[in-house]
Short mmCIF file of C-alpha atoms and ligand atoms in Angstrom, two decimals:
data_model
loop_
_atom_site.label_atom_id
_atom_site.label_comp_id
_atom_site.label_asym_id
_atom_site.label_seq_id
_atom_site.Cartn_x
_atom_site.Cartn_y
_atom_site.Cartn_z
CA MET D 121 37.59 -6.99 19.82
CA THR D 122 34.36 -8.69 18.78
CA MET D 123 30.93 -7.12 19.17
CA ALA D 124 27.80 -9.26 19.41
CA ASN D 125 24.85 -8.50 17.19
CA ALA D 126 21.68 -10.06 15.83
CA PHE D 127 23.42 -12.14 13.20
CA GLY D 128 26.42 -13.56 14.99
CA SER D 129 29.39 -11.39 15.70
CA SER D 130 31.15 -8.78 13.68
CA ASP D 131 34.79 -8.13 13.33
CA PHE D 132 35.17 -4.77 15.03
CA GLU D 133 38.28 -3.95 12.99
CA ARG D 134 36.26 -4.13 9.74
CA LEU D 135 34.18 -1.14 10.80
CA SER D 136 35.00 2.48 10.04
CA ALA D 137 36.44 4.65 12.80
CA ALA D 138 33.14 6.52 13.07
CA GLU D 139 31.16 3.26 13.39
CA GLN D 140 33.61 1.92 15.97
CA SER D 141 33.27 5.06 18.01
CA MET D 142 29.44 4.97 17.94
CA ILE D 143 29.37 1.31 18.94
CA THR D 144 31.73 1.95 21.84
CA ARG D 145 29.68 4.91 23.03
CA ARG D 146 26.48 2.93 22.59
CA GLU D 147 27.71 0.06 24.75
CA LYS D 148 28.96 2.52 27.32
CA VAL D 149 25.77 4.54 27.59
CA LEU D 150 23.01 2.06 26.66
CA GLY D 151 24.46 -0.91 28.49
CA PRO D 152 24.55 -4.56 27.47
CA ALA D 153 20.93 -5.40 26.53
CA TYR D 154 20.79 -3.77 23.09
CA ARG D 155 21.62 -5.60 19.83
CA LEU D 156 22.53 -4.20 16.44
CA PHE D 157 21.50 -5.63 13.11
CA TYR D 158 24.14 -6.92 10.67
CA GLU D 159 27.80 -7.85 10.89
CA ARG D 160 28.53 -4.36 9.61
CA PRO D 161 25.98 -2.29 11.53
CA LEU D 162 24.26 0.55 9.74
CA HIS D 163 24.01 4.21 10.58
CA PHE D 164 21.09 5.92 8.88
CA VAL D 165 20.49 9.62 8.86
CA ARG D 166 17.43 9.99 6.63
CA GLY D 167 14.50 8.06 5.19
CA GLU D 168 12.09 8.62 2.32
CA GLY D 169 9.46 6.20 1.01
CA VAL D 170 11.09 2.77 0.88
CA TRP D 171 14.64 4.14 1.06
CA LEU D 172 16.98 4.72 3.97
CA TYR D 173 20.11 6.84 3.55
CA ASP D 174 23.40 6.47 5.41
CA ALA D 175 25.69 9.30 6.42
CA GLU D 176 27.49 9.18 3.05
CA GLY D 177 24.20 9.51 1.17
CA ASN D 178 24.01 5.85 0.02
CA ALA D 179 20.43 4.61 -0.48
CA TYR D 180 19.33 1.28 1.03
CA LEU D 181 16.14 -0.46 -0.09
CA ASP D 182 14.03 -1.05 3.01
CA THR D 183 12.47 -4.48 2.58
CA TYR D 184 12.20 -5.05 6.31
CA ASN D 185 10.47 -2.30 8.27
CA ASN D 186 6.73 -2.51 8.79
CA VAL D 187 6.46 0.50 11.11
CA PRO D 188 6.84 3.15 8.37
CA SER D 189 4.19 1.25 6.41
CA VAL D 190 3.02 4.27 4.45
CA GLY D 191 6.64 5.19 3.73
CA HIS D 192 9.49 6.77 5.66
CA SER D 193 8.88 10.48 6.27
CA ASN D 194 5.41 10.32 4.75
CA LEU D 195 4.49 13.97 4.20
CA ALA D 196 0.72 13.56 4.65
CA VAL D 197 1.27 11.92 8.04
CA LEU D 198 3.91 14.43 9.09
CA GLU D 199 1.71 17.32 8.11
CA ALA D 200 -1.20 15.97 10.20
CA ALA D 201 1.08 15.29 13.18
CA THR D 202 2.86 18.64 13.13
CA ARG D 203 -0.33 20.62 12.57
CA GLN D 204 -1.91 19.02 15.64
CA ALA D 205 1.32 19.29 17.69
CA ALA D 206 1.47 22.99 16.91
CA THR D 207 -2.14 23.42 18.00
CA LEU D 208 -2.69 21.30 21.10
CA ASN D 209 -1.42 18.14 22.72
CA THR D 210 -3.03 17.00 25.94
CA HIS D 211 -4.44 13.59 26.91
CA THR D 212 -7.62 11.56 26.99
CA ARG D 213 -9.03 13.19 30.16
CA TYR D 214 -10.27 16.13 28.13
CA LEU D 215 -12.80 15.91 25.36
CA HIS D 216 -11.13 16.01 21.96
CA GLU D 217 -12.57 15.41 18.53
CA ASN D 218 -9.45 13.66 17.15
CA VAL D 219 -9.51 10.91 19.75
CA LEU D 220 -13.15 10.11 19.07
CA ALA D 221 -12.83 10.33 15.29
CA PHE D 222 -9.78 8.06 15.32
CA ALA D 223 -11.44 5.47 17.57
CA GLU D 224 -14.51 5.53 15.33
CA ALA D 225 -12.36 5.18 12.23
CA LEU D 226 -10.60 2.17 13.75
CA THR D 227 -13.81 0.38 14.75
CA SER D 228 -15.24 1.06 11.29
CA THR D 229 -12.49 -1.21 9.88
CA CYS D 230 -13.66 -4.08 12.12
CA PRO D 231 -16.67 -6.37 12.32
CA ASP D 232 -19.59 -4.74 14.21
CA GLU D 233 -18.90 -6.74 17.39
CA LEU D 234 -15.55 -4.97 17.85
CA SER D 235 -16.79 -1.54 18.73
CA GLN D 236 -14.63 -0.08 21.52
CA VAL D 237 -11.02 1.11 21.57
CA MET D 238 -8.51 1.66 24.37
CA PHE D 239 -5.28 3.48 23.52
CA THR D 240 -1.73 2.71 24.62
CA CYS D 241 1.70 3.80 23.35
CA THR D 242 3.16 0.40 22.48
CA GLY D 243 2.10 -3.07 21.42
CA SER D 244 3.54 -4.44 24.66
CA GLU D 245 1.28 -2.20 26.71
CA ALA D 246 -1.70 -3.26 24.60
CA ASN D 247 -0.94 -6.93 25.27
CA ASP D 248 -0.36 -6.20 28.95
CA LEU D 249 -3.78 -4.57 29.12
CA ALA D 250 -5.27 -7.53 27.24
CA VAL D 251 -4.01 -9.86 29.99
CA ARG D 252 -5.64 -7.77 32.72
CA ILE D 253 -8.92 -7.66 30.81
CA ALA D 254 -8.84 -11.37 29.99
CA ARG D 255 -8.25 -12.28 33.63
CA ASN D 256 -11.02 -10.00 34.80
CA TYR D 257 -13.49 -11.28 32.20
CA THR D 258 -12.79 -15.01 32.46
CA GLY D 259 -11.74 -15.34 36.09
CA GLY D 260 -8.88 -17.46 34.76
CA SER D 261 -5.17 -16.82 34.51
CA GLY D 262 -3.83 -19.35 31.98
CA ILE D 263 -2.28 -18.02 28.77
CA ILE D 264 -1.60 -20.05 25.63
CA VAL D 265 0.91 -18.89 23.00
CA THR D 266 2.88 -20.44 20.16
CA ALA D 267 6.29 -21.93 20.83
CA HIS D 268 8.31 -19.05 19.41
CA ALA D 269 5.87 -16.20 19.95
CA TYR D 270 6.82 -12.63 20.73
CA HIS D 271 4.25 -10.35 22.34
CA GLY D 272 6.33 -7.66 24.06
CA VAL D 273 8.53 -6.37 26.83
CA THR D 274 6.55 -5.74 30.03
CA SER D 275 7.16 -8.26 32.81
CA ALA D 276 3.69 -9.77 32.34
CA VAL D 277 4.10 -10.01 28.57
CA ALA D 278 7.73 -11.22 28.53
CA GLU D 279 6.40 -14.18 30.55
CA PHE D 280 4.48 -15.29 27.44
CA SER D 281 7.06 -14.33 24.81
CA PRO D 282 9.07 -17.55 24.44
CA SER D 283 11.11 -16.17 21.53
CA LEU D 284 13.01 -14.07 24.09
CA GLY D 285 14.94 -17.29 24.71
CA PRO D 286 15.63 -19.71 27.52
CA ASN D 287 17.04 -17.04 29.85
CA VAL D 288 13.66 -15.30 30.09
CA ASP D 289 11.37 -17.49 32.20
CA LEU D 290 7.85 -18.25 31.08
CA GLY D 291 5.10 -17.80 33.67
CA ALA D 292 3.84 -20.86 35.55
CA HIS D 293 0.43 -19.99 34.05
CA VAL D 294 1.76 -20.02 30.47
CA ARG D 295 1.64 -22.95 28.03
CA THR D 296 3.22 -23.01 24.59
CA VAL D 297 1.79 -24.88 21.61
CA PRO D 298 3.64 -25.82 18.42
CA ALA D 299 3.22 -23.13 15.77
CA PRO D 300 1.09 -24.17 12.79
CA ASP D 301 3.06 -26.49 10.54
CA PRO D 302 3.15 -25.01 7.03
CA SER D 303 4.35 -28.30 5.53
CA LEU D 304 0.98 -29.94 6.33
CA PRO D 305 -2.02 -29.78 3.99
CA PRO D 306 -4.62 -27.17 5.13
CA GLU D 307 -6.90 -29.63 6.97
CA GLY D 308 -3.99 -31.22 8.78
CA MET D 309 -2.55 -27.82 9.67
CA ALA D 310 -5.83 -26.67 11.25
CA GLY D 311 -6.43 -29.94 13.10
CA THR D 312 -2.90 -30.33 14.42
CA PHE D 313 -2.79 -26.76 15.63
CA ALA D 314 -6.15 -27.05 17.39
CA GLU D 315 -5.02 -30.32 19.01
CA GLY D 316 -2.02 -28.46 20.41
CA VAL D 317 -4.30 -25.81 21.89
CA GLU D 318 -6.59 -28.49 23.36
CA ALA D 319 -3.62 -30.26 24.93
CA ALA D 320 -2.44 -26.95 26.45
CA ILE D 321 -5.92 -26.30 27.87
CA ALA D 322 -5.97 -29.80 29.39
CA ASP D 323 -2.52 -29.29 30.88
CA LEU D 324 -3.48 -25.94 32.43
CA LYS D 325 -6.57 -27.53 33.97
CA ARG D 326 -4.59 -30.48 35.30
CA HIS D 327 -2.45 -27.95 37.15
CA GLY D 328 -5.49 -26.17 38.55
CA ILE D 329 -5.15 -23.18 36.22
CA LYS D 330 -8.26 -21.86 34.49
CA PRO D 331 -7.55 -20.69 30.92
CA ALA D 332 -7.86 -16.93 30.37
CA MET D 333 -6.69 -16.42 26.81
CA LEU D 334 -5.20 -17.76 23.64
CA ILE D 335 -3.12 -14.97 22.07
CA LEU D 336 -1.89 -15.38 18.51
CA ASP D 337 -0.02 -13.17 16.11
CA THR D 338 -2.27 -13.99 13.17
CA ILE D 339 0.69 -14.26 10.78
CA PHE D 340 3.05 -15.96 13.29
CA SER D 341 5.92 -13.58 12.48
CA SER D 342 8.44 -14.73 15.06
CA ASP D 343 7.48 -18.39 14.56
CA GLY D 344 8.76 -18.04 10.99
CA VAL D 345 6.01 -16.18 9.05
CA ILE D 346 3.16 -18.69 8.68
CA PRO D 347 0.08 -17.15 7.07
CA GLY D 348 -1.47 -20.58 6.37
CA GLN D 349 -4.70 -21.28 4.57
CA PRO D 350 -7.36 -18.66 5.36
CA GLY D 351 -9.72 -20.02 8.01
CA PHE D 352 -7.39 -22.55 9.60
CA LEU D 353 -7.37 -20.82 13.02
CA LYS D 354 -11.06 -21.35 13.67
CA ALA D 355 -10.84 -24.75 15.39
CA ALA D 356 -8.21 -23.49 17.85
CA VAL D 357 -10.28 -20.40 18.65
CA ASP D 358 -13.39 -22.57 19.21
CA ALA D 359 -11.36 -24.67 21.65
CA ILE D 360 -10.25 -21.75 23.85
CA ARG D 361 -13.78 -20.34 23.94
CA GLN D 362 -15.25 -23.71 24.92
CA ALA D 363 -12.76 -23.77 27.78
CA GLY D 364 -13.99 -20.38 29.02
CA GLY D 365 -11.06 -18.37 27.70
CA ILE D 366 -10.97 -15.58 25.14
CA PHE D 367 -9.14 -15.19 21.84
CA VAL D 368 -6.80 -12.23 21.49
CA ALA D 369 -5.61 -11.46 17.97
CA ASP D 370 -2.22 -9.75 18.19
CA GLU D 371 -2.32 -7.61 15.05
CA VAL D 372 0.82 -5.64 15.86
CA GLN D 373 2.58 -7.29 12.90
CA PRO D 374 -0.11 -8.24 10.36
CA GLY D 375 -2.46 -5.32 10.99
CA PHE D 376 -3.10 -2.19 8.94
CA GLY D 377 -3.42 -3.89 5.57
CA ARG D 378 -0.18 -5.82 5.43
CA THR D 379 -1.67 -9.20 4.55
CA GLY D 380 -3.48 -7.72 1.54
CA GLU D 381 -6.76 -9.37 2.54
CA GLY D 382 -8.46 -6.75 4.66
CA MET D 383 -7.18 -4.39 7.29
CA TRP D 384 -6.52 -7.15 9.84
CA GLY D 385 -4.91 -10.57 9.79
CA PHE D 386 -7.83 -12.18 11.65
CA GLN D 387 -10.14 -11.27 8.77
CA ARG D 388 -8.36 -13.90 6.64
CA HIS D 389 -9.75 -16.45 9.06
CA GLY D 390 -13.36 -15.26 9.13
CA LEU D 391 -13.04 -14.82 12.90
CA VAL D 392 -14.20 -12.14 15.29
CA PRO D 393 -11.67 -12.03 18.14
CA ASP D 394 -12.62 -10.95 21.66
CA LEU D 395 -9.75 -8.47 21.78
CA VAL D 396 -7.49 -7.19 19.03
CA THR D 397 -4.16 -5.63 19.93
CA ILE D 398 -2.67 -3.16 17.48
CA GLY D 399 0.45 -1.00 17.18
CA LYS D 400 3.62 -0.67 15.11
CA PRO D 401 2.44 0.78 11.74
CA MET D 402 -0.48 2.54 13.44
CA GLY D 403 1.39 5.87 13.66
CA ASN D 404 4.00 5.26 10.93
CA GLY D 405 6.67 5.72 13.62
CA TYR D 406 4.76 7.82 16.12
CA PRO D 407 4.24 5.68 19.26
CA VAL D 408 0.55 4.91 19.21
CA ALA D 409 -1.01 1.51 19.88
CA GLY D 410 -4.07 0.07 21.56
CA LEU D 411 -6.73 -2.57 21.65
CA ILE D 412 -10.10 -2.97 20.00
CA ALA D 413 -12.64 -4.88 22.06
CA ARG D 414 -16.04 -6.42 22.21
CA PRO D 415 -17.82 -4.17 24.73
CA GLU D 416 -18.98 -7.08 26.90
CA VAL D 417 -15.36 -8.18 27.38
CA ILE D 418 -14.20 -4.85 28.83
CA ALA D 419 -17.43 -3.85 30.61
CA ASP D 420 -16.63 -5.30 34.02
CA PHE D 421 -12.94 -4.37 33.81
CA GLY D 422 -13.95 -0.77 33.17
CA LYS D 423 -16.24 -0.78 36.18
CA ASN D 424 -13.54 -2.14 38.47
CA ALA D 425 -10.52 -0.22 37.24
CA ARG D 426 -10.20 3.25 35.83
CA TYR D 427 -7.93 3.42 32.80
CA PHE D 428 -5.60 6.27 31.97
CA ASN D 429 -2.46 6.16 29.86
CA THR D 430 -0.69 9.54 29.91
CA PHE D 431 0.44 9.57 26.29
CA GLY D 432 -1.80 6.85 24.84
CA GLY D 433 -4.18 8.17 22.21
CA ASN D 434 -3.40 11.83 22.78
CA PRO D 435 -4.65 14.31 20.13
CA VAL D 436 -1.33 14.19 18.21
CA ALA D 437 -1.27 10.39 18.30
CA ALA D 438 -4.86 10.35 17.06
CA ALA D 439 -4.20 12.86 14.26
CA THR D 440 -1.17 10.83 13.18
CA GLY D 441 -3.02 7.52 13.26
CA MET D 442 -5.94 9.02 11.40
CA ALA D 443 -3.60 10.24 8.64
CA VAL D 444 -2.11 6.74 8.35
CA LEU D 445 -5.57 5.17 7.99
CA ARG D 446 -6.54 7.81 5.45
CA PHE D 447 -3.38 7.20 3.42
CA ILE D 448 -3.95 3.42 3.41
CA LYS D 449 -7.48 3.97 2.11
CA GLU D 450 -6.74 6.74 -0.39
CA GLN D 451 -3.78 4.90 -1.91
CA ASN D 452 -5.59 1.53 -1.91
CA LEU D 453 -2.67 0.04 -0.04
CA ILE D 454 -4.50 -3.15 0.95
CA THR D 455 -5.09 -4.15 -2.68
CA HIS D 456 -1.62 -2.86 -3.54
CA SER D 457 -0.12 -5.04 -0.82
CA ARG D 458 -1.90 -8.08 -2.21
CA ASP D 459 -0.87 -7.39 -5.82
CA VAL D 460 2.77 -6.58 -5.13
CA GLY D 461 2.94 -9.45 -2.62
CA GLU D 462 1.70 -11.94 -5.22
CA TYR D 463 4.27 -10.69 -7.72
CA PHE D 464 6.96 -10.94 -5.04
CA LEU D 465 5.99 -14.54 -4.22
CA ASP D 466 6.08 -15.49 -7.91
CA GLU D 467 9.53 -13.98 -8.36
CA LEU D 468 10.86 -15.75 -5.28
CA ALA D 469 9.31 -19.03 -6.43
CA SER D 470 11.08 -18.80 -9.78
CA LEU D 471 14.40 -18.08 -8.05
CA SER D 472 13.85 -21.08 -5.76
CA SER D 473 13.68 -23.37 -8.78
CA ARG D 474 17.28 -22.34 -9.42
CA PHE D 475 18.42 -22.37 -5.78
CA PRO D 476 17.05 -25.30 -3.75
CA GLN D 477 18.45 -23.58 -0.66
CA LEU D 478 15.46 -21.25 -1.00
CA ALA D 479 13.41 -24.16 0.19
CA ALA D 480 9.88 -22.95 0.92
CA ILE D 481 8.26 -19.59 0.37
CA ARG D 482 5.11 -18.34 2.10
CA GLY D 483 3.37 -15.04 2.31
CA ALA D 484 0.25 -12.98 2.58
CA GLY D 485 0.40 -9.55 1.01
CA LEU D 486 3.68 -7.85 1.80
CA PHE D 487 4.69 -10.23 4.57
CA ILE D 488 6.81 -13.04 3.15
CA GLY D 489 8.92 -15.74 4.74
CA ALA D 490 11.44 -17.89 2.86
CA ASP D 491 12.98 -20.95 4.50
CA ILE D 492 16.71 -21.29 3.96
CA GLU D 493 18.08 -24.80 4.01
CA ASP D 494 21.45 -26.35 3.43
CA ALA D 495 21.56 -30.01 2.49
CA GLY D 496 17.86 -30.23 3.32
CA ARG D 497 18.17 -28.84 6.88
CA PRO D 498 17.30 -25.39 8.25
CA SER D 499 20.45 -23.27 8.08
CA ALA D 500 20.75 -20.21 10.30
CA SER D 501 24.29 -19.61 9.10
CA LEU D 502 23.35 -19.53 5.41
CA ALA D 503 20.36 -17.29 6.24
CA ALA D 504 22.71 -14.93 8.13
CA ARG D 505 25.12 -14.91 5.16
CA ILE D 506 22.26 -13.99 2.84
CA VAL D 507 20.95 -11.27 5.18
CA ASN D 508 24.45 -9.79 5.54
CA GLY D 509 25.17 -10.24 1.83
CA LEU D 510 22.04 -8.30 0.95
CA ARG D 511 23.04 -5.61 3.42
CA GLU D 512 26.35 -5.26 1.56
CA ARG D 513 24.25 -4.75 -1.60
CA ARG D 514 22.23 -2.11 0.27
CA VAL D 515 19.06 -4.13 0.64
CA LEU D 516 17.59 -4.69 4.10
CA ILE D 517 15.88 -7.81 5.40
CA SER D 518 16.19 -9.97 8.50
CA ALA D 519 15.81 -13.60 9.54
CA SER D 520 13.39 -15.11 12.04
CA GLY D 521 11.82 -18.35 13.23
CA PRO D 522 12.90 -20.86 15.88
CA HIS D 523 15.87 -21.90 13.72
CA ALA D 524 16.65 -18.30 12.62
CA ASN D 525 16.59 -19.57 9.04
CA VAL D 526 13.50 -17.83 7.68
CA LEU D 527 14.19 -14.76 5.58
CA LYS D 528 11.74 -12.13 6.82
CA VAL D 529 10.62 -9.88 3.98
CA ARG D 530 8.28 -7.16 5.21
CA PRO D 531 8.72 -3.84 3.42
CA PRO D 532 6.72 -0.64 3.85
CA LEU D 533 3.40 -1.07 2.02
CA VAL D 534 4.36 1.55 -0.56
CA PHE D 535 6.80 -0.98 -2.05
CA THR D 536 6.24 -1.40 -5.81
CA ARG D 537 6.95 -4.07 -8.43
CA GLY D 538 10.02 -2.05 -9.46
CA HIS D 539 11.32 -2.36 -5.91
CA VAL D 540 10.67 -6.11 -6.03
CA ASP D 541 12.81 -6.30 -9.18
CA HIS D 542 15.59 -4.36 -7.44
CA PHE D 543 15.37 -6.75 -4.48
CA MET D 544 15.38 -9.87 -6.67
CA LYS D 545 18.48 -8.77 -8.57
CA ALA D 546 20.32 -8.26 -5.29
CA LEU D 547 19.05 -11.56 -3.88
CA LYS D 548 20.13 -13.50 -6.97
CA LYS D 549 23.65 -12.04 -6.82
CA THR D 550 23.82 -12.64 -3.08
CA MET D 551 22.71 -16.27 -3.38
CA MET D 552 25.31 -16.85 -6.10
CA THR D 553 28.06 -15.34 -3.96
CA CYS D 554 26.99 -17.15 -0.78
CA LEU D 555 26.78 -20.52 -2.48
CA GLU D 556 30.13 -20.12 -4.21
CA ASP D 557 31.89 -19.37 -0.89
N1 PMP K 703 3.29 -8.19 19.39
C1 PMP K 703 3.98 -8.54 18.30
C2 PMP K 703 3.46 -9.64 17.44
C3 PMP K 703 5.16 -7.88 17.99
O1 PMP K 703 5.86 -8.23 16.91
C4 PMP K 703 5.61 -6.84 18.83
C5 PMP K 703 6.88 -6.04 18.53
N2 PMP K 703 7.81 -6.63 17.73
C6 PMP K 703 4.87 -6.51 19.97
C7 PMP K 703 3.70 -7.20 20.20
C8 PMP K 703 5.31 -5.45 20.93
O2 PMP K 703 5.18 -4.20 20.40
P1 PMP K 703 6.06 -2.96 20.96
O3 PMP K 703 7.48 -3.20 20.55
O4 PMP K 703 5.42 -1.77 20.33
O5 PMP K 703 5.90 -2.96 22.44
#
């Protein structure tokens, strides 16, 4: 029997009896839509810092998960969450200090123009809300995204998440543009990307659709991790604004210090978005997300529609998020992310001089992508062998991009140079083994 998973298919017989049983139960009770990572799926029972532990007590180096960005089971965050949970948990229809303090703390990390916050539980909900606001504000409905973007799971958002694949239809009001091309020099990259956005605007208009928003993950995670030269997004953002649409920065991936150049990915570009959607690391695992807005963009929406999200931004969510922000600041994790990220990039670059299959390496802070090629062409199969080989050496990463050949390296921000060394040793051995096969 063969079970499908994110990196091809695994030989069911190679799994332990316990793993086989869990997979069978999982398929039975969760149905067919779920996927597991790795040919030999993992079963973790505990996490601490950058380490995950399986049922036998083996430690795995987490070089993949950006949600526990201040470390798995971070005690400062847990203490704040449990203290508030033991005191009171209600919702945003009562006055509560935490909710206000957290919203103020979030806006204080942004340019002055971004001064209001609306809370949700997930990044998908934040993007869904962004669509409603953008439509209300612009009177348009057209949405422009990159060719392999992912923005979430609601029916409105799945319609502009092309990375979900050809079986998930895009909306008739959605246009995709080629992701920025990292092989171009900075000027060319900016110009070509903006031309794509202009062409999408023209195409929407030709079909009688007024543009509402350009939404971009400012590090293009699912397009293959493309940080690009700081500033290159400006021309594309100017284009959508000239066409009457707004710019939404989806910071669910790059936000909360990951890029090492400020709290938010858009700050690398010297831009002030109209809306910023945030989530994932915001609660270090607690489901809290939201959007930060220019007040004029949400003013009319707020007049027309009341907003209430039962769990979004509740006092426990706010206490948890506040503790995450505090930890990032107290531990200087933005600078740390930049320093460790630079070291990581250097180490990968020196390994690539030995292995041409490690063809191009890009990154900002602790978000790194490495293109895997075989005979000069993108190779999903070699990337999958490397990802699975690292897993066998108890190091966790994944692969992304339209060709599934980009190694996605995105550890918790508390990752240190020592952890980079551990990773590099495992990667070197894995590359040697994969290329000998
Ligand atoms: N935007 C981006 C860029 C994401 O990567 C994701 C999640 N992978 C989302 C939005 C959706 O977030 P959530 O899974 O919390 O709904």
